[in-house]
């Protein structure tokens, strides 16, 4: 399996807890996502360690700052050897373009994707911060901007994936969290899709946290999801 479609979210408070799970997984079967909590507590050395263990790492730090600062952060992330990283599309054209140029600093550049609208934001939250139109319209607009600036894709919810696949074409990456295998508990995720639904609707990669991290046998849970997405 050369390019696993499943990205396991390492939502842990410390390197030790995360490493316990990592030791039970397999880089040939999944990629790993490191977000703000684990990055702040465990640091870049931990990320580099995951890369050394052979994992594709999605560094989910959602950079959003002036172009120069974001470019410098993207360069630093690229040099850690991560497979994928992300920025906020709301940073605008200059920031997105600077990020895209910055990741070229290494021979095999990481994939660069954008967050469009946080799924915690409803239409009224957007109006409150001065954004016109619906969240869905903002998602479409920001995905288009991201593609125009040369980004490889966006993070999007299962609800958005079919429309974005139609609008942005076959090669734009759509990375989808909120995935729950058919029998699993939804937890605090309101809009969920099964792995199969998400892939059928056009998701490129699935971000899966608790259904794997809280499973008694994480590798078996991963294998079950894998089987579900291979069954077309
Ligand atoms: O445990 P669960 O599968 O819900 O974890 C999903 C992961 O994807 C978490 O790391 C969460 O922060 C992230 N995520 C999400 N919804 C978004 C964006 C990111 O659940 N809209």
GROMACS .gro file of C-alpha atoms in nm, residues 1-221:
model
  221
    1UNK     CA    1   0.000   0.000   0.000
    2UNK     CA    2   0.206   0.294  -0.124
    3UNK     CA    3  -0.019   0.589  -0.043
    4UNK     CA    4  -0.246   0.519   0.255
    5UNK     CA    5  -0.569   0.721   0.241
    6UNK     CA    6  -0.624   0.720   0.617
    7UNK     CA    7  -0.464   0.988   0.834
    8UNK     CA    8  -0.480   0.903   1.205
    9UNK     CA    9  -0.526   1.216   1.421
   10UNK     CA   10  -0.281   1.203   1.713
   11UNK     CA   11  -0.495   1.410   1.949
   12UNK     CA   12  -0.281   1.356   2.259
   13UNK     CA   13  -0.139   1.586   2.524
   14UNK     CA   14   0.211   1.436   2.531
   15UNK     CA   15   0.468   1.264   2.314
   16UNK     CA   16   0.464   0.958   2.542
   17UNK     CA   17   0.089   0.900   2.500
   18UNK     CA   18   0.108   0.956   2.124
   19UNK     CA   19   0.408   0.727   2.085
   20UNK     CA   20   0.221   0.444   2.258
   21UNK     CA   21  -0.034   0.448   1.979
   22UNK     CA   22   0.221   0.512   1.705
   23UNK     CA   23   0.411   0.197   1.809
   24UNK     CA   24   0.094  -0.006   1.745
   25UNK     CA   25   0.033   0.141   1.398
   26UNK     CA   26   0.214   0.086   1.070
   27UNK     CA   27   0.346   0.354   0.831
   28UNK     CA   28   0.254   0.135   0.534
   29UNK     CA   29  -0.112   0.151   0.639
   30UNK     CA   30  -0.172   0.505   0.761
   31UNK     CA   31  -0.042   0.857   0.786
   32UNK     CA   32  -0.043   1.061   1.107
   33UNK     CA   33  -0.179   1.407   1.189
   34UNK     CA   34  -0.008   1.624   1.449
   35UNK     CA   35  -0.214   1.922   1.562
   36UNK     CA   36  -0.157   2.220   1.786
   37UNK     CA   37  -0.187   2.045   2.124
   38UNK     CA   38   0.067   1.773   2.052
   39UNK     CA   39   0.298   2.005   1.860
   40UNK     CA   40   0.308   2.257   2.144
   41UNK     CA   41   0.377   1.988   2.405
   42UNK     CA   42   0.598   1.750   2.209
   43UNK     CA   43   0.772   1.987   1.968
   44UNK     CA   44   0.936   1.957   1.628
   45UNK     CA   45   1.174   1.682   1.741
   46UNK     CA   46   0.876   1.455   1.797
   47UNK     CA   47   0.748   1.530   1.446
   48UNK     CA   48   1.092   1.458   1.300
   49UNK     CA   49   1.090   1.130   1.497
   50UNK     CA   50   0.763   1.025   1.332
   51UNK     CA   51   0.915   1.102   0.992
   52UNK     CA   52   1.219   0.889   1.087
   53UNK     CA   53   0.985   0.603   1.177
   54UNK     CA   54   0.865   0.615   0.817
   55UNK     CA   55   0.531   0.791   0.867
   56UNK     CA   56   0.382   1.050   0.635
   57UNK     CA   57   0.303   1.336   0.873
   58UNK     CA   58   0.030   1.596   0.823
   59UNK     CA   59   0.133   1.896   1.034
   60UNK     CA   60  -0.205   2.054   1.112
   61UNK     CA   61  -0.104   2.396   1.249
   62UNK     CA   62  -0.328   2.609   1.023
   63UNK     CA   63  -0.085   2.898   0.977
   64UNK     CA   64  -0.249   3.241   0.943
   65UNK     CA   65  -0.029   3.549   0.963
   66UNK     CA   66   0.143   3.800   0.735
   67UNK     CA   67   0.291   3.639   0.420
   68UNK     CA   68   0.653   3.665   0.533
   69UNK     CA   69   0.584   3.497   0.868
   70UNK     CA   70   0.372   3.219   0.719
   71UNK     CA   71   0.633   3.155   0.450
   72UNK     CA   72   0.903   3.118   0.717
   73UNK     CA   73   0.686   2.877   0.918
   74UNK     CA   74   0.611   2.671   0.605
   75UNK     CA   75   0.980   2.654   0.523
   76UNK     CA   76   1.058   2.530   0.874
   77UNK     CA   77   0.784   2.266   0.846
   78UNK     CA   78   0.906   2.153   0.505
   79UNK     CA   79   1.256   2.109   0.646
   80UNK     CA   80   1.115   1.880   0.918
   81UNK     CA   81   1.022   1.643   0.638
   82UNK     CA   82   0.646   1.653   0.681
   83UNK     CA   83   0.429   1.506   0.406
   84UNK     CA   84   0.151   1.767   0.429
   85UNK     CA   85   0.087   2.099   0.604
   86UNK     CA   86  -0.185   2.360   0.607
   87UNK     CA   87  -0.259   2.731   0.624
   88UNK     CA   88  -0.580   2.936   0.654
   89UNK     CA   89  -0.720   3.046   0.317
   90UNK     CA   90  -0.848   3.360   0.489
   91UNK     CA   91  -0.486   3.479   0.493
   92UNK     CA   92  -0.553   3.581   0.132
   93UNK     CA   93  -0.379   3.566  -0.204
   94UNK     CA   94  -0.039   3.701  -0.101
   95UNK     CA   95  -0.013   3.476   0.203
   96UNK     CA   96  -0.122   3.164   0.014
   97UNK     CA   97   0.119   3.233  -0.271
   98UNK     CA   98   0.406   3.297  -0.029
   99UNK     CA   99   0.330   2.968   0.148
  100UNK     CA  100   0.322   2.783  -0.182
  101UNK     CA  101   0.657   2.927  -0.286
  102UNK     CA  102   0.811   2.856   0.056
  103UNK     CA  103   0.742   2.482   0.052
  104UNK     CA  104   0.958   2.456  -0.261
  105UNK     CA  105   1.264   2.497  -0.037
  106UNK     CA  106   1.309   2.118  -0.014
  107UNK     CA  107   1.358   1.878  -0.310
  108UNK     CA  108   1.041   1.675  -0.238
  109UNK     CA  109   0.811   1.954  -0.130
  110UNK     CA  110   0.531   1.877   0.113
  111UNK     CA  111   0.170   1.892   0.003
  112UNK     CA  112   0.018   2.229   0.095
  113UNK     CA  113  -0.352   2.255   0.169
  114UNK     CA  114  -0.578   2.524   0.312
  115UNK     CA  115  -0.851   2.543   0.570
  116UNK     CA  116  -1.143   2.738   0.419
  117UNK     CA  117  -1.407   2.806   0.687
  118UNK     CA  118  -1.379   2.636   1.024
  119UNK     CA  119  -1.669   2.391   1.056
  120UNK     CA  120  -1.743   2.544   1.397
  121UNK     CA  121  -1.857   2.863   1.215
  122UNK     CA  122  -2.222   2.891   1.111
  123UNK     CA  123  -2.365   3.149   0.868
  124UNK     CA  124  -2.444   3.389   1.156
  125UNK     CA  125  -2.088   3.362   1.295
  126UNK     CA  126  -1.956   3.461   0.953
  127UNK     CA  127  -2.194   3.760   0.937
  128UNK     CA  128  -2.072   3.865   1.282
  129UNK     CA  129  -1.712   3.884   1.158
  130UNK     CA  130  -1.820   4.070   0.845
  131UNK     CA  131  -1.822   3.789   0.589
  132UNK     CA  132  -2.108   3.802   0.343
  133UNK     CA  133  -2.304   3.503   0.217
  134UNK     CA  134  -2.339   3.154   0.351
  135UNK     CA  135  -2.064   2.936   0.491
  136UNK     CA  136  -2.104   2.710   0.185
  137UNK     CA  137  -2.043   3.006  -0.048
  138UNK     CA  138  -1.737   3.108   0.152
  139UNK     CA  139  -1.602   2.753   0.138
  140UNK     CA  140  -1.641   2.745  -0.243
  141UNK     CA  141  -1.483   3.087  -0.287
  142UNK     CA  142  -1.187   3.013  -0.060
  143UNK     CA  143  -1.128   2.672  -0.220
  144UNK     CA  144  -1.118   2.844  -0.560
  145UNK     CA  145  -0.873   3.105  -0.429
  146UNK     CA  146  -0.654   2.830  -0.281
  147UNK     CA  147  -0.642   2.647  -0.612
  148UNK     CA  148  -0.564   2.970  -0.797
  149UNK     CA  149  -0.269   3.031  -0.562
  150UNK     CA  150  -0.127   2.687  -0.645
  151UNK     CA  151  -0.227   2.502  -0.331
  152UNK     CA  152  -0.283   2.131  -0.363
  153UNK     CA  153  -0.618   2.112  -0.189
  154UNK     CA  154  -0.832   2.197   0.112
  155UNK     CA  155  -0.959   2.043   0.432
  156UNK     CA  156  -1.336   2.002   0.404
  157UNK     CA  157  -1.623   1.838   0.587
  158UNK     CA  158  -1.802   1.535   0.450
  159UNK     CA  159  -2.093   1.765   0.373
  160UNK     CA  160  -1.883   1.980   0.139
  161UNK     CA  161  -1.681   1.715  -0.037
  162UNK     CA  162  -1.915   1.631  -0.330
  163UNK     CA  163  -1.969   1.994  -0.430
  164UNK     CA  164  -1.599   2.082  -0.402
  165UNK     CA  165  -1.504   1.778  -0.609
  166UNK     CA  166  -1.739   1.899  -0.885
  167UNK     CA  167  -1.618   2.259  -0.864
  168UNK     CA  168  -1.244   2.204  -0.829
  169UNK     CA  169  -1.185   1.901  -1.053
  170UNK     CA  170  -1.028   1.562  -1.012
  171UNK     CA  171  -0.675   1.648  -0.906
  172UNK     CA  172  -0.752   1.893  -0.621
  173UNK     CA  173  -0.701   1.718  -0.286
  174UNK     CA  174  -0.994   1.705  -0.044
  175UNK     CA  175  -0.897   1.601   0.308
  176UNK     CA  176  -1.199   1.508   0.517
  177UNK     CA  177  -1.238   1.473   0.894
  178UNK     CA  178  -1.560   1.379   1.077
  179UNK     CA  179  -1.537   1.017   0.965
  180UNK     CA  180  -1.724   0.747   1.154
  181UNK     CA  181  -1.734   0.382   1.049
  182UNK     CA  182  -2.092   0.263   1.013
  183UNK     CA  183  -2.113   0.111   1.363
  184UNK     CA  184  -1.906   0.369   1.555
  185UNK     CA  185  -2.010   0.631   1.813
  186UNK     CA  186  -2.021   0.982   1.666
  187UNK     CA  187  -1.878   1.152   1.980
  188UNK     CA  188  -1.893   1.531   1.947
  189UNK     CA  189  -1.893   1.527   1.567
  190UNK     CA  190  -2.228   1.652   1.436
  191UNK     CA  191  -2.187   1.604   1.060
  192UNK     CA  192  -2.028   1.268   1.003
  193UNK     CA  193  -1.988   1.038   0.706
  194UNK     CA  194  -1.880   0.679   0.685
  195UNK     CA  195  -1.539   0.620   0.525
  196UNK     CA  196  -1.707   0.473   0.220
  197UNK     CA  197  -1.947   0.766   0.173
  198UNK     CA  198  -1.663   1.016   0.201
  199UNK     CA  199  -1.448   0.836  -0.057
  200UNK     CA  200  -1.743   0.785  -0.292
  201UNK     CA  201  -1.823   1.157  -0.270
  202UNK     CA  202  -1.468   1.242  -0.374
  203UNK     CA  203  -1.251   1.266  -0.060
  204UNK     CA  204  -0.881   1.208  -0.129
  205UNK     CA  205  -0.775   1.141   0.231
  206UNK     CA  206  -0.972   1.073   0.549
  207UNK     CA  207  -0.873   1.214   0.889
  208UNK     CA  208  -0.979   0.965   1.155
  209UNK     CA  209  -0.920   1.014   1.527
  210UNK     CA  210  -1.116   0.840   1.800
  211UNK     CA  211  -1.254   0.548   1.594
  212UNK     CA  212  -0.891   0.434   1.571
  213UNK     CA  213  -0.718   0.592   1.874
  214UNK     CA  214  -0.984   0.471   2.122
  215UNK     CA  215  -1.025   0.127   1.969
  216UNK     CA  216  -0.910  -0.173   2.175
  217UNK     CA  217  -0.707  -0.281   1.871
  218UNK     CA  218  -0.616   0.032   1.668
  219UNK     CA  219  -0.454  -0.163   1.384
  220UNK     CA  220  -0.765  -0.380   1.348
  221UNK     CA  221  -0.986  -0.068   1.347
   0.00000   0.00000   0.00000
